[in-house]
Amino acid sequence: MSNSESKLVAAEKPRGFVDKLGADAGAEERIVTAVGKVYEKWGFDRLETSAIEFTGALGKFLPDTDRPNEGVFSFQDDERWLSLRYDLTAPLARFAAENRDSLPKPFRRWQTGAVWRNEKPGPGRFRQFVQCDADTVGSDNPAADAEIIAMAGEALEAIGVARDGYLFKINSRRILNGVLLGIGLEPESKARLTVMRAIDKLDRVGVEGVAALLGKGRKDESGDFTKGAELDPANVQKVIDFVTLPTESRSAVLEGLGRLVGDNDEGRAGLAELAGIDAVLSALGIDDRRARIDPSVVRGLEYYTGAVYEAELTATVVDDGRLVRFGSVGGGGRYDDLIARFTGERMPATGFSIGVSRLIAAQQALGIGGESAPAPLVIVLAMDRDRMGDYFAIASELRQGGVRAEVYLGSAGMKAQMKYADKRQARIALIQGGDELAKGVVTLKDLKLGAAIASKLGEDREAYAKAREQVQQEAPRAQVVAAVQQMLAR
């Protein structure tokens, strides 16, 4: 191996990160544009904050305590620790505190951008992903939570999710706090977080799995053992009764929660919060099919103080022959204490975050939202290097006519140029060699139709030759734009 070869750097990216090209890269922008239009229609202003914050401003809210810096990517600069933001809410809290005297109250903003989490990567679990948030800062009215939920539902519909294709699940941390107080778990109890994490796994491990995690602990299929909250059997049953309340009717759940909470002040406050959300959702015509109260929803981040909610796609996909739901594509809740970390004064806030990357995967899996690929491409072949100006003139006319077009800039012959057009997934190859120039025409080849016919006819060259007139046609040079538009439209 030569010295130059030994100095080569490996062309590889870190685990948990992805590269995006073409349609995959543009899909995020299309979703954000559709969602952002809905948020702005509801009166929310767009905000952008930096990707890096002081570590102390972000706080320690992620549950990944087994990772460096508790799940946050951090580095030191001028003796101060900086971190990549792990969500868009913590930077909003810093911004709201820093500008509290000049901002309107309540302050309503939406924001999109990449976030980073120093987590163990896995299938569908990335260390960098895009979120799109909407938040209301400065209102403790449950109507603010209901508005966010209703608006987020409209946003999902704007990107192609059917009205009956999603479901919001709503709960209140205050009701959960009341239940936990009722079984003797005070706010400072270490077991509280273990209980909440156990409840949050209900969809994955089932009722028996949650009961085990509330008690002594649970061994998973791999043999790994997770220590439980060490609740006694009676208290385990109280928590199970809480999270397994039938959820088909919001009014019925509220009634059932009223019996479970009893006279606990914290739980009663949470019950009133959910009743206020239910009233506004009902007034907006959002029934139990689109939004339910579900006591099993707790959300993972620790800064939530009241209402919490998740959006789940209800359509099914086939996975290894099994029909499964696609699952959650966003969530949020109330965080009335987060801004007080900066100001010392309580400032109520609530918000929702859509997982854009998750929605892209949902669109692909469920076939929603229409075609996300860019417009069809026309490749103008370069048959004579001395006539590059003519080819660029043709491409320019096509672009002025609204057609996506490019000129081949390599040095290969026609066969290689056609392979290039196929690799670029071009719809049309436009050819003007010497024969076409002499006749004042161009040749248009419909590559998509040609591929379809070739796959159908196989090795039948005679049949393919007869079908050639469907695939390839001449058009007057002066009418090139109209001819291309007609071929694209068929």
Coordinates of C-alpha atoms in Angstrom, one line a residue:
M1 CA 0.0 0.0 0.0
S2 CA 1.4 3.4 -1.0
N3 CA 1.7 6.3 1.5
S4 CA -1.1 8.2 -0.4
E5 CA -3.4 5.2 -0.1
S6 CA -2.7 4.8 3.7
K7 CA -3.8 8.4 4.2
L8 CA -7.2 7.9 2.6
V9 CA -10.2 8.7 4.9
A10 CA -13.0 6.1 5.1
A11 CA -16.1 7.3 3.2
E12 CA -18.6 6.4 5.8
K13 CA -21.1 8.3 8.0
P14 CA -21.7 7.8 11.8
R15 CA -24.4 5.3 12.9
G16 CA -27.8 6.9 13.4
F17 CA -27.4 9.5 10.6
V18 CA -28.8 9.4 7.0
D19 CA -28.1 11.1 3.7
K20 CA -31.0 12.2 1.6
L21 CA -31.1 12.7 -2.1
G22 CA -33.7 14.0 -4.6
A23 CA -37.3 13.1 -3.5
D24 CA -36.2 12.0 0.0
A25 CA -34.6 15.4 0.6
G26 CA -37.5 17.3 -0.9
A27 CA -40.2 15.4 1.1
E28 CA -39.3 17.2 4.3
E29 CA -39.8 20.6 2.7
R30 CA -43.1 19.7 1.2
I31 CA -44.5 18.5 4.6
V32 CA -43.2 21.5 6.5
T33 CA -44.6 23.9 3.9
A34 CA -48.1 22.2 4.2
V35 CA -48.0 22.1 8.0
G36 CA -46.6 25.7 8.3
K37 CA -49.5 27.1 6.2
V38 CA -52.0 25.6 8.6
Y39 CA -50.1 26.9 11.6
E40 CA -49.9 30.4 10.2
K41 CA -53.6 30.3 9.2
W42 CA -54.3 29.7 12.9
G43 CA -52.3 32.8 13.8
F44 CA -48.9 31.3 14.8
D45 CA -45.7 33.2 13.8
R46 CA -42.6 31.4 12.5
L47 CA -39.5 31.4 14.7
E48 CA -36.0 30.2 14.1
T49 CA -33.5 29.5 16.9
S50 CA -29.9 28.4 16.7
A51 CA -29.0 24.7 16.6
I52 CA -26.6 25.1 19.5
E53 CA -27.5 26.3 23.0
F54 CA -25.7 26.5 26.3
T55 CA -26.0 23.1 27.9
G56 CA -27.5 24.6 31.1
A57 CA -30.2 26.3 29.0
L58 CA -31.4 22.9 27.6
G59 CA -31.6 21.3 31.0
K60 CA -31.5 17.6 31.8
F61 CA -34.8 16.2 30.6
L62 CA -33.9 13.3 28.4
P63 CA -34.2 9.8 29.9
D64 CA -31.1 8.3 28.3
T65 CA -28.9 8.5 31.4
D66 CA -26.7 5.7 30.1
R67 CA -25.4 7.9 27.3
P68 CA -22.8 10.6 27.5
N69 CA -24.2 14.0 28.7
E70 CA -27.5 12.2 29.3
G71 CA -28.4 11.8 25.6
V72 CA -27.2 15.2 24.4
F73 CA -24.3 15.9 22.0
S74 CA -22.1 18.4 23.9
F75 CA -18.7 20.1 23.6
Q76 CA -16.8 22.7 25.6
D77 CA -16.0 26.2 24.2
D78 CA -14.2 28.9 26.2
E79 CA -14.8 26.9 29.4
R80 CA -18.6 26.8 28.8
W81 CA -20.5 23.7 27.7
L82 CA -22.5 23.9 24.5
S83 CA -25.0 21.3 23.2
L84 CA -26.9 20.6 20.0
R85 CA -30.6 21.1 20.7
Y86 CA -32.4 17.8 21.4
D87 CA -35.9 19.4 20.7
L88 CA -37.3 22.7 19.7
T89 CA -39.1 23.3 23.0
A90 CA -36.1 24.0 25.3
P91 CA -34.8 26.7 22.9
L92 CA -38.2 28.2 22.8
A93 CA -38.2 28.5 26.6
R94 CA -34.9 30.3 26.5
F95 CA -36.1 32.6 23.7
A96 CA -39.4 33.4 25.6
A97 CA -37.5 34.2 28.8
E98 CA -34.9 36.3 27.0
N99 CA -37.5 38.3 25.2
R100 CA -40.3 38.2 27.8
D101 CA -40.7 42.0 27.9
S102 CA -41.2 42.5 24.2
L103 CA -43.2 39.5 23.2
P104 CA -47.0 39.6 23.1
K105 CA -48.7 37.5 25.8
P106 CA -49.8 34.9 24.9
F107 CA -47.0 34.3 22.4
R108 CA -47.8 31.9 19.6
R109 CA -45.0 30.5 17.4
W110 CA -44.3 27.6 15.1
Q111 CA -40.8 26.3 14.2
T112 CA -39.2 23.6 12.2
G113 CA -35.6 22.3 12.1
A114 CA -33.3 19.4 12.9
V115 CA -32.7 18.1 16.4
W116 CA -30.0 15.8 17.7
R117 CA -30.1 13.1 20.4
N118 CA -27.2 11.0 21.5
E119 CA -29.2 7.8 21.7
K120 CA -28.4 4.2 20.7
P121 CA -29.4 4.1 17.0
G122 CA -31.6 1.3 15.6
P123 CA -34.2 0.6 12.9
G124 CA -36.2 3.8 12.5
R125 CA -34.3 5.4 15.4
F126 CA -32.0 8.2 14.3
R127 CA -29.7 10.6 16.1
Q128 CA -30.7 13.5 13.8
F129 CA -34.3 14.1 12.7
V130 CA -36.6 17.0 11.8
Q131 CA -39.4 18.3 13.9
C132 CA -42.2 20.8 13.2
D133 CA -43.6 22.4 16.4
A134 CA -46.4 24.8 17.4
D135 CA -46.6 26.3 20.9
T136 CA -48.6 28.8 22.9
V137 CA -46.7 30.6 25.7
G138 CA -48.5 32.6 28.4
S139 CA -51.9 30.9 28.7
D140 CA -53.0 28.4 31.3
N141 CA -56.4 28.0 29.7
P142 CA -57.2 24.4 28.7
A143 CA -58.6 25.9 25.5
A144 CA -54.9 26.5 24.4
D145 CA -54.3 22.8 24.6
A146 CA -57.5 22.0 22.7
E147 CA -56.6 24.5 20.0
I148 CA -53.1 23.0 19.5
I149 CA -54.7 19.5 19.2
A150 CA -57.4 20.7 16.7
M151 CA -54.8 22.6 14.7
A152 CA -52.4 19.7 14.6
G153 CA -55.2 17.5 13.3
E154 CA -55.8 19.9 10.4
A155 CA -52.1 19.9 9.7
L156 CA -52.1 16.1 9.4
E157 CA -55.0 16.4 7.0
A158 CA -53.1 19.0 5.0
I159 CA -50.3 16.5 4.2
G160 CA -52.7 13.9 3.1
V161 CA -53.9 11.9 6.2
A162 CA -57.6 11.2 6.0
R163 CA -59.9 12.6 8.6
D164 CA -60.5 9.1 9.9
G165 CA -56.9 8.1 9.6
Y166 CA -55.5 9.6 12.8
L167 CA -56.4 9.7 16.5
F168 CA -55.2 12.0 19.2
K169 CA -54.8 10.4 22.7
I170 CA -55.0 12.9 25.5
N171 CA -54.2 12.7 29.2
S172 CA -53.0 14.9 32.1
R173 CA -49.9 14.5 34.1
R174 CA -51.8 16.0 37.0
I175 CA -54.3 13.2 37.1
L176 CA -51.4 10.7 37.0
N177 CA -49.7 12.7 39.8
G178 CA -53.0 12.4 41.8
V179 CA -53.1 8.7 41.3
L180 CA -49.4 8.3 42.4
L181 CA -50.0 10.5 45.4
G182 CA -53.0 8.3 46.2
I183 CA -50.7 5.2 46.4
G184 CA -48.1 7.0 48.5
L185 CA -45.6 8.2 45.9
E186 CA -44.6 11.7 46.7
P187 CA -43.1 14.1 44.0
E188 CA -39.5 13.4 45.2
S189 CA -40.0 9.6 45.1
K190 CA -37.5 7.9 42.7
A191 CA -40.2 5.3 42.0
R192 CA -42.4 7.9 40.2
L193 CA -40.2 8.0 37.1
T194 CA -40.1 4.2 37.0
V195 CA -43.9 4.1 37.1
M196 CA -44.3 6.6 34.3
R197 CA -41.8 4.8 32.1
A198 CA -43.6 1.5 32.8
I199 CA -47.0 3.1 31.8
D200 CA -45.4 4.5 28.7
K201 CA -44.5 1.0 27.5
L202 CA -48.1 -0.3 27.6
D203 CA -48.4 -0.6 23.8
R204 CA -45.1 -2.5 23.6
V205 CA -45.3 -4.9 26.6
G206 CA -49.0 -5.2 27.3
V207 CA -50.8 -5.0 30.6
E208 CA -48.9 -8.0 32.1
G209 CA -45.6 -6.4 31.2
V210 CA -46.5 -3.1 32.8
A211 CA -47.7 -4.9 35.9
A212 CA -44.4 -6.6 36.1
L213 CA -42.5 -3.3 35.7
L214 CA -44.7 -1.7 38.4
G215 CA -43.8 -4.6 40.7
K216 CA -40.5 -6.6 41.0
G217 CA -39.4 -6.1 37.4
R218 CA -39.6 -7.7 34.0
K219 CA -37.4 -10.0 31.9
D220 CA -37.7 -9.4 28.2
E221 CA -37.5 -11.9 25.3
S222 CA -33.7 -11.5 25.1
G223 CA -33.3 -12.4 28.8
D224 CA -32.5 -8.8 29.9
F225 CA -34.0 -7.9 33.3
T226 CA -35.5 -4.4 34.0
K227 CA -35.9 -3.6 37.7
G228 CA -39.4 -2.6 38.6
A229 CA -40.9 0.2 40.8
E230 CA -41.4 -2.3 43.7
L231 CA -45.1 -1.3 44.3
D232 CA -47.2 -3.7 46.4
P233 CA -49.8 -5.7 44.5
A234 CA -52.7 -3.5 45.6
N235 CA -51.1 -0.4 44.3
V236 CA -50.0 -2.1 41.1
Q237 CA -53.7 -2.9 40.5
K238 CA -54.7 0.7 41.2
V239 CA -52.3 1.9 38.5
I240 CA -53.4 -0.8 36.1
D241 CA -57.1 0.1 36.7
F242 CA -56.1 3.7 35.8
V243 CA -54.3 3.0 32.5
T244 CA -56.9 0.4 31.3
L245 CA -60.0 2.6 31.5
P246 CA -62.1 2.1 28.3
T247 CA -61.3 5.1 26.0
E248 CA -64.0 5.0 23.4
S249 CA -65.9 7.9 24.9
R250 CA -64.3 11.1 26.4
S251 CA -67.2 11.7 28.7
A252 CA -67.1 8.1 30.0
V253 CA -63.4 8.3 30.7
L254 CA -63.9 11.6 32.6
E255 CA -66.5 9.9 34.7
G256 CA -64.2 6.9 35.4
L257 CA -61.3 9.1 36.2
G258 CA -63.5 11.0 38.7
R259 CA -64.1 7.8 40.6
L260 CA -60.4 6.8 40.6
V261 CA -59.0 10.2 41.6
G262 CA -61.3 10.7 44.5
D263 CA -60.7 13.9 46.6
N264 CA -57.1 14.4 45.6
D265 CA -56.6 18.1 44.8
E266 CA -53.9 17.5 42.2
G267 CA -56.0 14.8 40.4
R268 CA -59.1 17.0 40.5
A269 CA -57.2 19.8 38.9
G270 CA -56.1 17.5 36.1
L271 CA -59.7 16.3 35.7
A272 CA -60.9 19.9 35.3
E273 CA -58.1 20.4 32.7
L274 CA -59.3 17.5 30.6
A275 CA -62.9 18.5 30.9
G276 CA -61.9 22.0 29.5
I277 CA -60.1 20.4 26.6
D278 CA -63.1 18.1 25.9
A279 CA -65.5 21.1 25.9
V280 CA -63.5 23.0 23.3
L281 CA -62.8 20.0 21.1
S282 CA -66.6 19.2 21.2
A283 CA -67.4 22.7 20.2
L284 CA -65.0 22.4 17.2
G285 CA -66.7 19.2 16.1
I286 CA -63.8 16.9 16.9
D287 CA -65.5 13.8 18.2
D288 CA -64.2 10.6 19.9
R289 CA -63.1 9.1 16.6
R290 CA -60.4 11.8 16.3
A291 CA -59.5 12.6 19.9
R292 CA -59.8 10.4 23.0
I293 CA -58.8 10.7 26.6
D294 CA -56.4 7.9 27.3
P295 CA -54.9 7.5 30.8
S296 CA -52.0 5.4 29.4
V297 CA -50.4 8.4 27.7
V298 CA -47.6 9.9 29.8
R299 CA -45.0 11.1 27.3
G300 CA -41.3 10.5 27.9
L301 CA -39.9 14.0 28.7
E302 CA -39.9 15.0 32.3
Y303 CA -40.8 18.7 31.9
Y304 CA -44.5 18.1 31.2
T305 CA -46.7 19.4 34.0
G306 CA -50.3 19.0 32.8
A307 CA -52.0 17.9 29.6
V308 CA -50.1 15.5 27.4
Y309 CA -51.2 14.3 24.0
E310 CA -50.0 12.1 21.1
A311 CA -51.1 11.8 17.5
E312 CA -51.3 8.3 16.1
L313 CA -52.0 7.1 12.6
T314 CA -54.7 4.5 12.7
A315 CA -54.1 3.0 9.2
T316 CA -52.4 -0.4 9.0
V317 CA -49.4 -1.6 7.1
V318 CA -48.1 -5.1 6.4
D319 CA -45.0 -6.0 8.3
D320 CA -43.7 -9.6 7.8
G321 CA -47.1 -10.7 6.8
R322 CA -48.8 -9.1 9.8
L323 CA -51.1 -6.1 9.8
V324 CA -49.8 -3.5 12.2
R325 CA -50.6 0.2 13.0
F326 CA -48.0 2.7 11.9
G327 CA -48.2 4.4 15.3
S328 CA -47.3 7.8 16.7
V329 CA -46.2 10.7 14.4
G330 CA -46.1 13.5 17.0
G331 CA -46.9 14.5 20.6
G332 CA -46.7 17.3 23.1
G333 CA -48.2 18.8 26.2
R334 CA -48.2 21.4 28.8
Y335 CA -44.9 22.6 30.4
D336 CA -45.8 25.4 32.8
D337 CA -42.4 25.3 34.7
L338 CA -39.9 25.2 31.9
I339 CA -39.5 28.9 31.4
A340 CA -39.4 29.6 35.1
R341 CA -35.9 28.0 35.1
F342 CA -34.7 31.3 33.5
T343 CA -37.1 33.9 35.1
G344 CA -38.0 32.5 38.5
E345 CA -41.6 33.2 37.6
R346 CA -44.1 30.6 36.4
M347 CA -45.1 31.1 32.7
P348 CA -47.6 28.5 31.4
A349 CA -47.0 27.0 28.0
T350 CA -48.3 24.2 25.8
G351 CA -47.2 22.8 22.4
F352 CA -47.1 20.0 19.9
S353 CA -44.3 18.5 17.8
I354 CA -44.8 16.6 14.6
G355 CA -42.1 14.2 13.7
V356 CA -41.4 15.1 10.1
S357 CA -39.1 12.2 9.4
R358 CA -41.7 9.8 10.8
L359 CA -44.4 11.3 8.6
I360 CA -42.3 10.9 5.5
A361 CA -42.0 7.2 6.4
A362 CA -45.7 7.0 6.9
Q363 CA -46.4 8.6 3.5
Q364 CA -44.2 6.0 1.8
A365 CA -45.7 3.1 3.8
L366 CA -49.3 4.1 3.6
G367 CA -49.4 5.8 0.2
I368 CA -50.8 9.1 1.6
G369 CA -50.1 12.7 0.6
G370 CA -49.8 12.1 -3.2
E371 CA -46.6 11.9 -5.2
S372 CA -43.7 13.4 -3.3
A373 CA -41.2 13.1 -6.2
P374 CA -40.0 16.1 -8.0
A375 CA -41.4 17.0 -11.4
P376 CA -40.5 14.7 -14.4
L377 CA -37.1 15.4 -15.8
V378 CA -36.1 15.9 -19.5
I379 CA -32.5 15.2 -20.5
V380 CA -31.3 17.0 -23.6
L381 CA -28.6 14.8 -25.0
A382 CA -25.4 16.4 -26.3
M383 CA -24.8 14.8 -29.7
D384 CA -22.3 17.4 -30.9
R385 CA -20.0 19.2 -28.4
D386 CA -19.7 22.1 -30.8
R387 CA -23.5 22.7 -30.5
M388 CA -23.7 23.0 -26.7
G389 CA -25.3 26.5 -27.1
D390 CA -28.2 25.0 -29.1
Y391 CA -28.8 22.3 -26.5
F392 CA -28.8 24.9 -23.7
A393 CA -31.2 27.0 -25.7
I394 CA -33.7 24.1 -25.9
A395 CA -33.4 23.3 -22.2
S396 CA -33.9 27.0 -21.4
E397 CA -37.1 27.1 -23.5
L398 CA -38.4 24.0 -21.7
R399 CA -37.7 25.5 -18.3
Q400 CA -39.5 28.7 -19.3
G401 CA -42.4 26.5 -20.2
G402 CA -42.5 25.0 -16.8
V403 CA -40.6 21.7 -17.7
R404 CA -37.8 20.4 -15.5
A405 CA -34.8 20.0 -17.9
E406 CA -31.1 19.6 -18.0
V407 CA -28.3 19.3 -20.7
Y408 CA -26.0 16.3 -20.5
L409 CA -22.5 17.6 -19.6
G410 CA -20.4 14.5 -19.8
S411 CA -18.1 13.4 -22.6
A412 CA -19.7 10.0 -23.4
G413 CA -21.5 8.8 -26.5
M414 CA -25.2 8.4 -27.1
K415 CA -25.5 4.9 -25.6
A416 CA -23.9 6.1 -22.3
Q417 CA -26.0 9.2 -22.3
M418 CA -29.1 7.1 -22.5
K419 CA -27.9 5.0 -19.6
Y420 CA -27.3 8.3 -17.7
A421 CA -30.9 9.4 -18.4
D422 CA -32.1 6.1 -17.1
K423 CA -30.0 6.4 -13.9
R424 CA -31.4 9.9 -13.4
Q425 CA -34.9 8.4 -13.8
A426 CA -35.6 11.0 -16.5
R427 CA -39.0 10.8 -18.2
I428 CA -37.9 12.0 -21.6
A429 CA -34.6 12.0 -23.6
L430 CA -34.5 14.8 -26.2
I431 CA -32.2 14.2 -29.2
Q432 CA -31.1 16.5 -32.0
G433 CA -28.3 15.0 -34.0
G434 CA -27.3 16.0 -37.5
D435 CA -30.3 14.3 -39.1
E436 CA -32.8 16.1 -36.9
L437 CA -31.0 19.4 -37.3
A438 CA -31.2 19.1 -41.1
K439 CA -34.9 18.4 -40.9
G440 CA -35.6 21.1 -38.3
V441 CA -36.9 18.6 -35.7
V442 CA -36.1 17.0 -32.4
T443 CA -36.6 13.4 -31.4
L444 CA -38.4 12.7 -28.1
K445 CA -38.1 9.4 -26.4
D446 CA -40.5 8.5 -23.6
L447 CA -38.2 6.5 -21.3
K448 CA -40.9 5.6 -18.8
L449 CA -43.3 4.2 -21.4
G450 CA -40.4 2.5 -23.2
A451 CA -39.4 0.7 -20.0
A452 CA -43.0 -0.4 -19.3
I453 CA -43.4 -1.8 -22.8
A454 CA -40.0 -3.5 -22.7
S455 CA -40.9 -5.2 -19.4
K456 CA -44.2 -6.4 -20.9
L457 CA -42.8 -7.6 -24.2
G458 CA -39.6 -9.1 -22.9
E459 CA -37.4 -10.5 -25.7
D460 CA -40.0 -10.0 -28.5
R461 CA -37.9 -7.6 -30.6
E462 CA -40.5 -7.5 -33.4
A463 CA -43.3 -6.5 -31.1
Y464 CA -41.1 -3.9 -29.5
A465 CA -40.2 -2.4 -32.9
K466 CA -44.0 -2.1 -33.7
A467 CA -44.5 -0.3 -30.3
R468 CA -41.6 2.1 -31.0
E469 CA -43.8 4.8 -32.5
Q470 CA -45.6 5.0 -29.1
V471 CA -42.2 5.5 -27.4
Q472 CA -40.4 7.7 -29.8
Q473 CA -41.6 10.6 -32.0
E474 CA -40.4 13.6 -33.9
A475 CA -41.5 17.1 -33.3
P476 CA -40.8 20.4 -35.0
R477 CA -38.0 22.3 -33.3
A478 CA -40.2 25.4 -33.1
Q479 CA -42.9 23.4 -31.2
V480 CA -40.5 21.5 -28.8
V481 CA -42.1 22.9 -25.6
A482 CA -45.7 21.9 -26.6
A483 CA -44.6 18.5 -27.8
V484 CA -42.7 17.7 -24.5
Q485 CA -45.7 19.0 -22.4
Q486 CA -48.0 16.7 -24.4
M487 CA -45.8 13.7 -23.9
L488 CA -45.5 14.4 -20.2
A489 CA -49.2 14.7 -19.9
R490 CA -50.1 11.4 -21.5

